[in-house]
Each structure stands twice: as C-alpha cells, then as structure tokens.
Short mmCIF file of C-alpha atoms in Angstrom, two decimals:
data_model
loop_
_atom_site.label_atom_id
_atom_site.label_comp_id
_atom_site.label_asym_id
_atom_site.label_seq_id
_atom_site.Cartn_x
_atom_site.Cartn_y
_atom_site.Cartn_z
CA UNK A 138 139.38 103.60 92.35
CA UNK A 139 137.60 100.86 94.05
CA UNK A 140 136.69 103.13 97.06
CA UNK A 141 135.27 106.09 94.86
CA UNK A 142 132.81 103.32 93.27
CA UNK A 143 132.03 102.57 96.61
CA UNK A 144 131.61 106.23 97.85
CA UNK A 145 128.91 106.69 94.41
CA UNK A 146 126.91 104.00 95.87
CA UNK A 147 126.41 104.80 99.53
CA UNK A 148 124.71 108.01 101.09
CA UNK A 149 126.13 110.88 100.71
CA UNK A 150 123.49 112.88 102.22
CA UNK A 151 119.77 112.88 102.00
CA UNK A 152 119.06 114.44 98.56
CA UNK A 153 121.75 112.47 96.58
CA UNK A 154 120.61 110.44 94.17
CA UNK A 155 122.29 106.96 95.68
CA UNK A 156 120.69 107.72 99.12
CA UNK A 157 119.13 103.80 99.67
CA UNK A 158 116.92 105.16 102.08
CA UNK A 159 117.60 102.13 104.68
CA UNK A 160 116.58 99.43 102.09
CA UNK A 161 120.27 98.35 102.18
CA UNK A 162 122.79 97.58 98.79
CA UNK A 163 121.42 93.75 99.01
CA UNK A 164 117.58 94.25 98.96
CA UNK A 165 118.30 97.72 96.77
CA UNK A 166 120.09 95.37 94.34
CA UNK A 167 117.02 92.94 93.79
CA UNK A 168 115.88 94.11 90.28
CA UNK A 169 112.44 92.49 90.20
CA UNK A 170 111.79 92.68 94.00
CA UNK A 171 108.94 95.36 95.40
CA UNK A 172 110.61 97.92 98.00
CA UNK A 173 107.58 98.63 99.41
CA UNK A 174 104.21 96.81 99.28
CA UNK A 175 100.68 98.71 98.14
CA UNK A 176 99.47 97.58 101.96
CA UNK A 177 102.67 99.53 103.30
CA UNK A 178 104.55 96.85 104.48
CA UNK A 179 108.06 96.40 103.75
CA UNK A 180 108.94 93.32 101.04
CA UNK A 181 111.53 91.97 103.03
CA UNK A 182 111.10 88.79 105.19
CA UNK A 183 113.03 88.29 108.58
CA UNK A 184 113.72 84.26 109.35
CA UNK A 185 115.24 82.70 112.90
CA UNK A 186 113.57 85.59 114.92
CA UNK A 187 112.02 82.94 117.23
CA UNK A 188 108.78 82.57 119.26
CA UNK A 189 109.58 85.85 121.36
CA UNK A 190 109.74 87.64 118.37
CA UNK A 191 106.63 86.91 117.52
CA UNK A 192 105.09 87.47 121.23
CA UNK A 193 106.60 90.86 121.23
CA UNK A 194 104.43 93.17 122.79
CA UNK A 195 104.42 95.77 120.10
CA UNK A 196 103.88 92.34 117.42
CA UNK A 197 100.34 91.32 119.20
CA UNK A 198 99.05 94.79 118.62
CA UNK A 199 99.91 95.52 114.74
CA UNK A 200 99.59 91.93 113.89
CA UNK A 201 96.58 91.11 111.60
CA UNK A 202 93.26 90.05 113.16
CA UNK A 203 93.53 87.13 111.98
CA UNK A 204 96.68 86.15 112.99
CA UNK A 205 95.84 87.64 116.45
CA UNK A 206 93.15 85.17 116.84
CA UNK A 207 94.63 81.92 115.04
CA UNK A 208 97.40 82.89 118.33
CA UNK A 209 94.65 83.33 121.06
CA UNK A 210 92.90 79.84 120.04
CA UNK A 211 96.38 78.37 119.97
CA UNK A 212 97.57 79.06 123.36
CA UNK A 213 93.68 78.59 124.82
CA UNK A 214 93.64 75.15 123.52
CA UNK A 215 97.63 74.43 124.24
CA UNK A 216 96.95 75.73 128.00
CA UNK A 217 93.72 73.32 128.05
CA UNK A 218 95.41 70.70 126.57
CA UNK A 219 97.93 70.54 129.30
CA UNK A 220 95.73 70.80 132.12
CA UNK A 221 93.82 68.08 130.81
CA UNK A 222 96.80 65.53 130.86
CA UNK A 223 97.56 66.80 134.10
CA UNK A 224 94.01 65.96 135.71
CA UNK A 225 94.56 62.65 133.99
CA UNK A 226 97.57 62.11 135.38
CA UNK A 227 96.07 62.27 138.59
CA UNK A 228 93.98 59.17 138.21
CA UNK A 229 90.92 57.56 137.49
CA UNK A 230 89.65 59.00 140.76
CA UNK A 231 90.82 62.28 140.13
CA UNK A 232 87.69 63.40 138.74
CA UNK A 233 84.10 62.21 139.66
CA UNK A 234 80.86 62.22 137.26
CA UNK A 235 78.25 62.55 138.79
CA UNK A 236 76.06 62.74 136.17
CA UNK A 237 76.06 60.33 132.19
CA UNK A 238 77.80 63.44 130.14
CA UNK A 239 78.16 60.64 127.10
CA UNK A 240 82.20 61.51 127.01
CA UNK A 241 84.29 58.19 128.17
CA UNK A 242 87.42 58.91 127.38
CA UNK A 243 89.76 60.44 130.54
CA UNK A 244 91.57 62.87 128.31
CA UNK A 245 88.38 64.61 126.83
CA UNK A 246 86.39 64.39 129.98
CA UNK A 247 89.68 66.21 131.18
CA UNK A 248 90.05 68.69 128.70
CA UNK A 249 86.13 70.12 128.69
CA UNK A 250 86.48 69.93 132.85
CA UNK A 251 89.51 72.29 131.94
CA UNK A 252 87.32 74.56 129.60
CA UNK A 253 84.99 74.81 132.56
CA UNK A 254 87.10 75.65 135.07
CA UNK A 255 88.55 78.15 132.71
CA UNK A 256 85.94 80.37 131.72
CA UNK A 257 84.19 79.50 135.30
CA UNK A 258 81.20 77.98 133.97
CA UNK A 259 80.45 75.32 136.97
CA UNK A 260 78.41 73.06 135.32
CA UNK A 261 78.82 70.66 138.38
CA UNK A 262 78.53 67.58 136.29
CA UNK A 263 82.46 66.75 137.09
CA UNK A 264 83.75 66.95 140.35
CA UNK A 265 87.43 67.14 141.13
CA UNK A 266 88.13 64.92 143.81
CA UNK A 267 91.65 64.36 146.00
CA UNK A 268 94.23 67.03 147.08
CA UNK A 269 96.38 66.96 143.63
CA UNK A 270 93.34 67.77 141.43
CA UNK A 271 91.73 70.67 143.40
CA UNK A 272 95.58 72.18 143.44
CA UNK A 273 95.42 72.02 139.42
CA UNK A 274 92.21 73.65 139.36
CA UNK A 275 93.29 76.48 141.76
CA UNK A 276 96.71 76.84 139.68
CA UNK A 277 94.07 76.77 136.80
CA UNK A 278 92.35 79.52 137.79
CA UNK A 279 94.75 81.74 138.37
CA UNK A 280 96.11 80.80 134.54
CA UNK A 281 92.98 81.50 133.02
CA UNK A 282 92.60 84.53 135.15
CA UNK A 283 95.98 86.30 134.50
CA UNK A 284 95.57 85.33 130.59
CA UNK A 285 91.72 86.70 130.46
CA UNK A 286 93.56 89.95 131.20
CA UNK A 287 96.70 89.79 129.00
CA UNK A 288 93.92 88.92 126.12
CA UNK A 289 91.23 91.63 126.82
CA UNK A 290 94.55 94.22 127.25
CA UNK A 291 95.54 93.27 123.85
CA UNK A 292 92.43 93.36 122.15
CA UNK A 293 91.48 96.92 123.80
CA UNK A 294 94.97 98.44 122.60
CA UNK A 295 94.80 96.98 119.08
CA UNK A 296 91.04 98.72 118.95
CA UNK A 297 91.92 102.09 120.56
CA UNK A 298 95.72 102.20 118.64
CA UNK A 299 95.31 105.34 116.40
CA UNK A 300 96.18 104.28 112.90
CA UNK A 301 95.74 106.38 109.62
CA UNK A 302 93.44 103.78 107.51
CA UNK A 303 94.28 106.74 104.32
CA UNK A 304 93.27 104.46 100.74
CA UNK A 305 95.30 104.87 97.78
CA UNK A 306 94.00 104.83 94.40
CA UNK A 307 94.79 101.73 92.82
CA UNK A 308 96.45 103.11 89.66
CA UNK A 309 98.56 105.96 89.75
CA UNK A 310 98.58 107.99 86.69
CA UNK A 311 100.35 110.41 83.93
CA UNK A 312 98.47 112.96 83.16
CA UNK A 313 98.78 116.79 82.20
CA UNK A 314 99.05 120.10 83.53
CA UNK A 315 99.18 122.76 80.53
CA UNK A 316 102.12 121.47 78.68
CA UNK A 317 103.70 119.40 81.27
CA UNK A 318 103.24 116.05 82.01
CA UNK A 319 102.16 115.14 85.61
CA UNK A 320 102.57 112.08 87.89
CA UNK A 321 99.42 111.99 90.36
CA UNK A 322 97.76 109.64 92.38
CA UNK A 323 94.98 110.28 95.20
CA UNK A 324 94.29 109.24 98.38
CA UNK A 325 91.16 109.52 101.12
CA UNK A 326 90.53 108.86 104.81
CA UNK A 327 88.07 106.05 104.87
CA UNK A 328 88.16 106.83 108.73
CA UNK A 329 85.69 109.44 110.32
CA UNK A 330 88.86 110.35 112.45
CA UNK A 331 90.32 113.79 111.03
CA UNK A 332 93.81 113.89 110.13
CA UNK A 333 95.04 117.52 110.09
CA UNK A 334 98.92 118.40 109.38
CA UNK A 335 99.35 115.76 106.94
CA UNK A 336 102.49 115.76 104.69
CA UNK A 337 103.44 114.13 101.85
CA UNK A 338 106.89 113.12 100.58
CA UNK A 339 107.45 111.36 97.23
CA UNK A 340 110.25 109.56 95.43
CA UNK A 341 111.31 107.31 92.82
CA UNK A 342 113.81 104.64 92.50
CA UNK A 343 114.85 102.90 89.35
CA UNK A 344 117.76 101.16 88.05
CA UNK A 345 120.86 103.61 86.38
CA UNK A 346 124.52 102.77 85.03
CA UNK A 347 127.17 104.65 86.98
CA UNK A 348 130.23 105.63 85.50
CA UNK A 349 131.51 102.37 85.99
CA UNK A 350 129.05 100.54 83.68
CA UNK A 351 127.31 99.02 86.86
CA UNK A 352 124.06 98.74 86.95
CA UNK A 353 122.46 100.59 90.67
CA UNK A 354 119.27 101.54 92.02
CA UNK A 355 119.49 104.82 92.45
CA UNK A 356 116.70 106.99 94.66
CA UNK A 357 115.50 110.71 94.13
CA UNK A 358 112.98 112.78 95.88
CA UNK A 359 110.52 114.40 93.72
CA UNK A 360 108.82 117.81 94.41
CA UNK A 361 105.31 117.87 94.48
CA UNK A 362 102.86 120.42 93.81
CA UNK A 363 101.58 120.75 97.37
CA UNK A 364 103.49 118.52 100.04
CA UNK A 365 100.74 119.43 102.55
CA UNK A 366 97.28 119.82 103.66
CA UNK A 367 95.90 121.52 106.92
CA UNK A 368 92.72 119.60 106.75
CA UNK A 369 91.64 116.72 105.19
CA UNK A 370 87.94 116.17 104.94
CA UNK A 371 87.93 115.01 101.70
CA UNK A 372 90.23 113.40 99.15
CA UNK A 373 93.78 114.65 98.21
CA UNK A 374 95.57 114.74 94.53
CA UNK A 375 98.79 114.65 94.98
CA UNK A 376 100.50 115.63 91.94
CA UNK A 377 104.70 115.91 90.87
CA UNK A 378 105.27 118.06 87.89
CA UNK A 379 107.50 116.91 86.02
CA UNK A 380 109.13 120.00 84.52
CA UNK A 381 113.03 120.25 83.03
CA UNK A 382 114.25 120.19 86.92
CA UNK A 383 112.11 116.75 87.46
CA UNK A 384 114.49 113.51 87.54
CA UNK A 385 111.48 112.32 85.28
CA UNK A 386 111.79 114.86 82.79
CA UNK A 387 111.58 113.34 79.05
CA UNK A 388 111.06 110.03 80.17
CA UNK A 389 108.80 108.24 78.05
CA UNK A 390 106.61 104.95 79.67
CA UNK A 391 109.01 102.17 77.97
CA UNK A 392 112.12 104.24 79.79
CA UNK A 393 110.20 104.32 82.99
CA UNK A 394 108.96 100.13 82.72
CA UNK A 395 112.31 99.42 81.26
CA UNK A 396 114.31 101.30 84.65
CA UNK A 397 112.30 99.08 87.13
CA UNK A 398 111.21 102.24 88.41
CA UNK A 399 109.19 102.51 91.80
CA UNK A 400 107.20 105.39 93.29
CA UNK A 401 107.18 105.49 97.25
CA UNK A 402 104.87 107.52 98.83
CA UNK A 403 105.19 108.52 102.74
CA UNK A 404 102.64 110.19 104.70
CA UNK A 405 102.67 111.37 108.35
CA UNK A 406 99.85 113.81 110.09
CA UNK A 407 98.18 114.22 113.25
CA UNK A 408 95.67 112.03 114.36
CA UNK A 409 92.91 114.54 115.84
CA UNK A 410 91.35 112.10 118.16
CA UNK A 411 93.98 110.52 120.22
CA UNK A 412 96.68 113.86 119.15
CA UNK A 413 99.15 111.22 118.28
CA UNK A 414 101.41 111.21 115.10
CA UNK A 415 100.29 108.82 112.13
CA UNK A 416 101.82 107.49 109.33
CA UNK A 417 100.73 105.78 105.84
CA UNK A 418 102.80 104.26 103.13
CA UNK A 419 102.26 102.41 99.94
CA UNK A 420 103.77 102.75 96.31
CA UNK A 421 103.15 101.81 92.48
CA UNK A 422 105.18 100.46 90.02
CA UNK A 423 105.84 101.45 86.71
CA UNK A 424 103.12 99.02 85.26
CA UNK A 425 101.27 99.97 88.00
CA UNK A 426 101.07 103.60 86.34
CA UNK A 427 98.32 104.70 83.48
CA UNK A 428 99.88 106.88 81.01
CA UNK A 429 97.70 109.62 79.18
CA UNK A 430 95.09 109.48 81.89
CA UNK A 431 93.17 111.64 84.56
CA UNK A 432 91.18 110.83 87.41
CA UNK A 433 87.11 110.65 87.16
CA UNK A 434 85.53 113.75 89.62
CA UNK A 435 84.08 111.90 92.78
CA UNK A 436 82.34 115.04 93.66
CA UNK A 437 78.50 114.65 94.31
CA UNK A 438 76.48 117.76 93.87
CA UNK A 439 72.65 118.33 95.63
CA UNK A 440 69.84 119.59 93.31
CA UNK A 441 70.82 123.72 94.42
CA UNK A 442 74.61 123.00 92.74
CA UNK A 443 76.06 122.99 95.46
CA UNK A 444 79.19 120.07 96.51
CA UNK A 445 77.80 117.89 99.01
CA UNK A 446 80.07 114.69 99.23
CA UNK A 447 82.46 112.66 97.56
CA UNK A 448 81.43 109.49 95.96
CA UNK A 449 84.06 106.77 96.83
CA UNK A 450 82.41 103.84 94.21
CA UNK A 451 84.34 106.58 91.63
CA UNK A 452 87.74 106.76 93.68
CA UNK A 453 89.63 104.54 91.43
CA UNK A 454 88.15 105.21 88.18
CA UNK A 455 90.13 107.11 85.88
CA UNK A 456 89.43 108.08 82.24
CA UNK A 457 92.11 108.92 79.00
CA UNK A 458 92.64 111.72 77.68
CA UNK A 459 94.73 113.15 74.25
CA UNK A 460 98.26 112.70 74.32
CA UNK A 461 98.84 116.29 75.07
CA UNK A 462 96.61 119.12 75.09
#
C-alpha cells in the first residue's frame, strides 16, 4: 500500500499530474513557499557552497551588477591591502618620499603607493627603495596586470551574453473568450534584439487530496491557444482556454486562492543577434491573478489609421469587464 502512495506522488511521465517538475517532494511540499520568482529565479536558497562557488566562472557572469562590483572593489582593496602591509613590512626605509604628500602613517602611505603601482599611475612622489620592495612592486605588477584582464574578460562577457530581457505583465488575468473563461497574461521584448522561434509552455500547480486524504502539490500542463510565435516585434497574449478538457475548468477564484495555486510560465526562442538559444521564466500566483478582467490595447495609431507602435506606459493596465458576456 505504502509503495502505491509513493508511486501517486512521483513522476510517472511528463504529462501526469504529480510530475514535480525537478522542484523536489520537500520544496513541492512548502504550501506558502513561491516555486518560481516573478524575476525568474528559483525560490530556493543553497547554503555551505563556499567561496568557489561563488567565484564560479559561469556565477561572475549572471550575477547581478551590483554584486559583480561590490566583488571587484572587494578583492581590489583586499589585494591592495596586502601589498601595503607587505611594503611595510619591509621597513621604514622601504619606501622614500620625496616630496610632503600630508599622509604619515606607513600603512596608508603603503596602501595608495600600492594603488599607484596598480593602475600604473607613477606619480613619483614615493620611491621604493632596497631589493625586497622593488621585488613586491614587480610581483605587483604582474597581479594587477593578470587581474586587469580577468576583470575586463568578465565585464565584456556579462555585456555581450545574449539574454532574453522579455517583461511580463504584472497581473495576469481571467478574462473571456465567447462563453469560456480565459487565463492570459502578456509579455514584450524591451530589447531591440529580435527573438524569432519563441515558444511558450504553461502550467499550474496547486495543492490536491489523493486518495489517501494527503494533501500534494500536484502539477499540470495547460494548453494554450497559440504556444508559438515566428516573430516577435511586438507584444504577445498568451492565452489558456479553459474549456471542459482544462484542469481549470469550473474553478471559481476562492477554489483557485484556496489550492495555493501557481502559474509557471517558460519561454525559450532564438536570439537573432548572437543565433544562440534564450530562455525567460516568471509566474503569478493566484492573488496575483485579476478575475473578470481584460487587458487595455497598447496599440498607437498615426493620424491616416494606420498601427504605428505599441505604447508600453499601457502594458500593465488592465480594465473589468461583465462577469460573462
């Protein structure tokens, strides 16, 4: 009995129902955690990795900017930092003013001398003087040499790494098509790049009973009305009917809040530029979801009629409509 329970839970192939789609039975079991973030990234934190981890190649490019930096003024001032107790620990002698720079302590008159020798800047105010200084400042240069290019190779492979920058709207919403209700949401390439191929693939997951009585995340793909574009110029509807075949059929917006359900949306096309596959992913939760609702036209017309543009200030707007029509 015990191992057909466990047999309902796990994968049985990629359409069924229990599929956790790599999430796992732990994270899948978390009833108020978020799969999947609206930025993409996955809700699930990874502890005791340790510094190499984190100075991963393939971590220094799709880090943040921010982070990138916070790392690049860390090590420059660690690497500075050292060489400036070295040069002090060569002596009072070890390095020669010739001129009043208004800096009397050995460590900091150290530490800029470092920063100049660095960046090659030669201000000729400090002097290094002795055998064991003028080795640290050829050892030095070859540092700040080796990690100029390790920092300018980063920064020109985070700028020229193709990445789909596609914006979801922020609410997702239940609209209708003829007598059907409709889940749709839209999305747009705030990129000039053109992404052609692009596919779309949908699903839901929300909390179910089994047979058992326990209570499971369960996962189901939904169909959509197009699951592709060629092109993609301009912005893209994506809409799921849901029709007596949906998994959403009858479902009313208590049902969906009260199921913990989850939409997660995956898209993958062809970057044109660089001909390299990208990807996209985000979701919305059930609160996240406006019920009885359509999307406001962004289209922008010139004075002949005819469409000209998109207007992205509207992207997000929505406006209600009746409950049915």
């Amino acid at each position: 009995m015990a191992e057909q329970e466990l047999k309902e839970t796990h994968i049985k192939g990629p359409d069924d129902p229990s599929s956790d789609l790599g999430f796992g039975r732990v994270v899948s079991s978390q009833r108020e955690l978020r799969l999947l973030n609206r930025d993409g990234s996955f809700n699930v934190q990874k502890r005791g990795e340790g510094l190499h981890a984190f100075l991963a190649y393939s971590n220094l490019v799709s880090t943040t900017w921010s982070r990138f930096f916070i790392f690049v003024a860390v090590v420059y001032l660690a690497l500075n930092g050292f060489f400036a107790v070295a040069y002090t620990a060569c002596g009072p002698g070890g390095l020669v003013n010739t001129l009043d720079i208004g800096i009397y302590s050995p460590f900091l008159k150290a530490f800029f001398f470092s920063i100049h020798t660095s960046a090659t800047i030669g201000y000729g105010s400090v002097v290094p003087v002795g055998l064991p200084t003028n080795i640290l400042v050829a050892l030095e240069s070859v540092v700040s040499l080796l990690g100029l290019a390790v920092v300018t190779g980063l920064v020109f492979a985070r700028f020229s790494r193709p990445v789909a920058d596609i914006l979801f709207s922020q609410k997702a919403v239940m609209s209708w098509m003829g007598n059907l209700r409709s889940f749709q949401f839209r999305i747009i390439n705030t990129r000039n790049n053109q992404i052609i191929d692009l596919h779309a693939r949908l699903l839901v997951s929300r909390f179910e009973t089994n047979a058992s009585g326990t209570v499971v995340r369960r996962y189901y793909p939904l169909s959509l009305e197009r699951e592709s574009v060629v092109f993609f110029p301009l912005s893209w509807t994506i809409v799921h009917t849901i029709d007596k075949d949906s998994p959403l059929f009858g479902i009313t917006e208590e049902e969906l809040c009260k199921s913990g359900a989850e939409f997660l949306i995956l898209l993958t096309g062809m970057d044109e530029t660089f001909s390299q596959v990208v990807n996209a992913r985000s979701s919305y939760r059930a609160n996240e979801v406006i019920w009885d609702a359509k999307f406001a036209d962004i289209f922008v017309y010139d004075p002949g009629g005819k469409m000209a543009g998109i207007d992205i200030k509207r992207f997000h707007d929505t406006t209600q409509i009746s409950t049915q029509p």
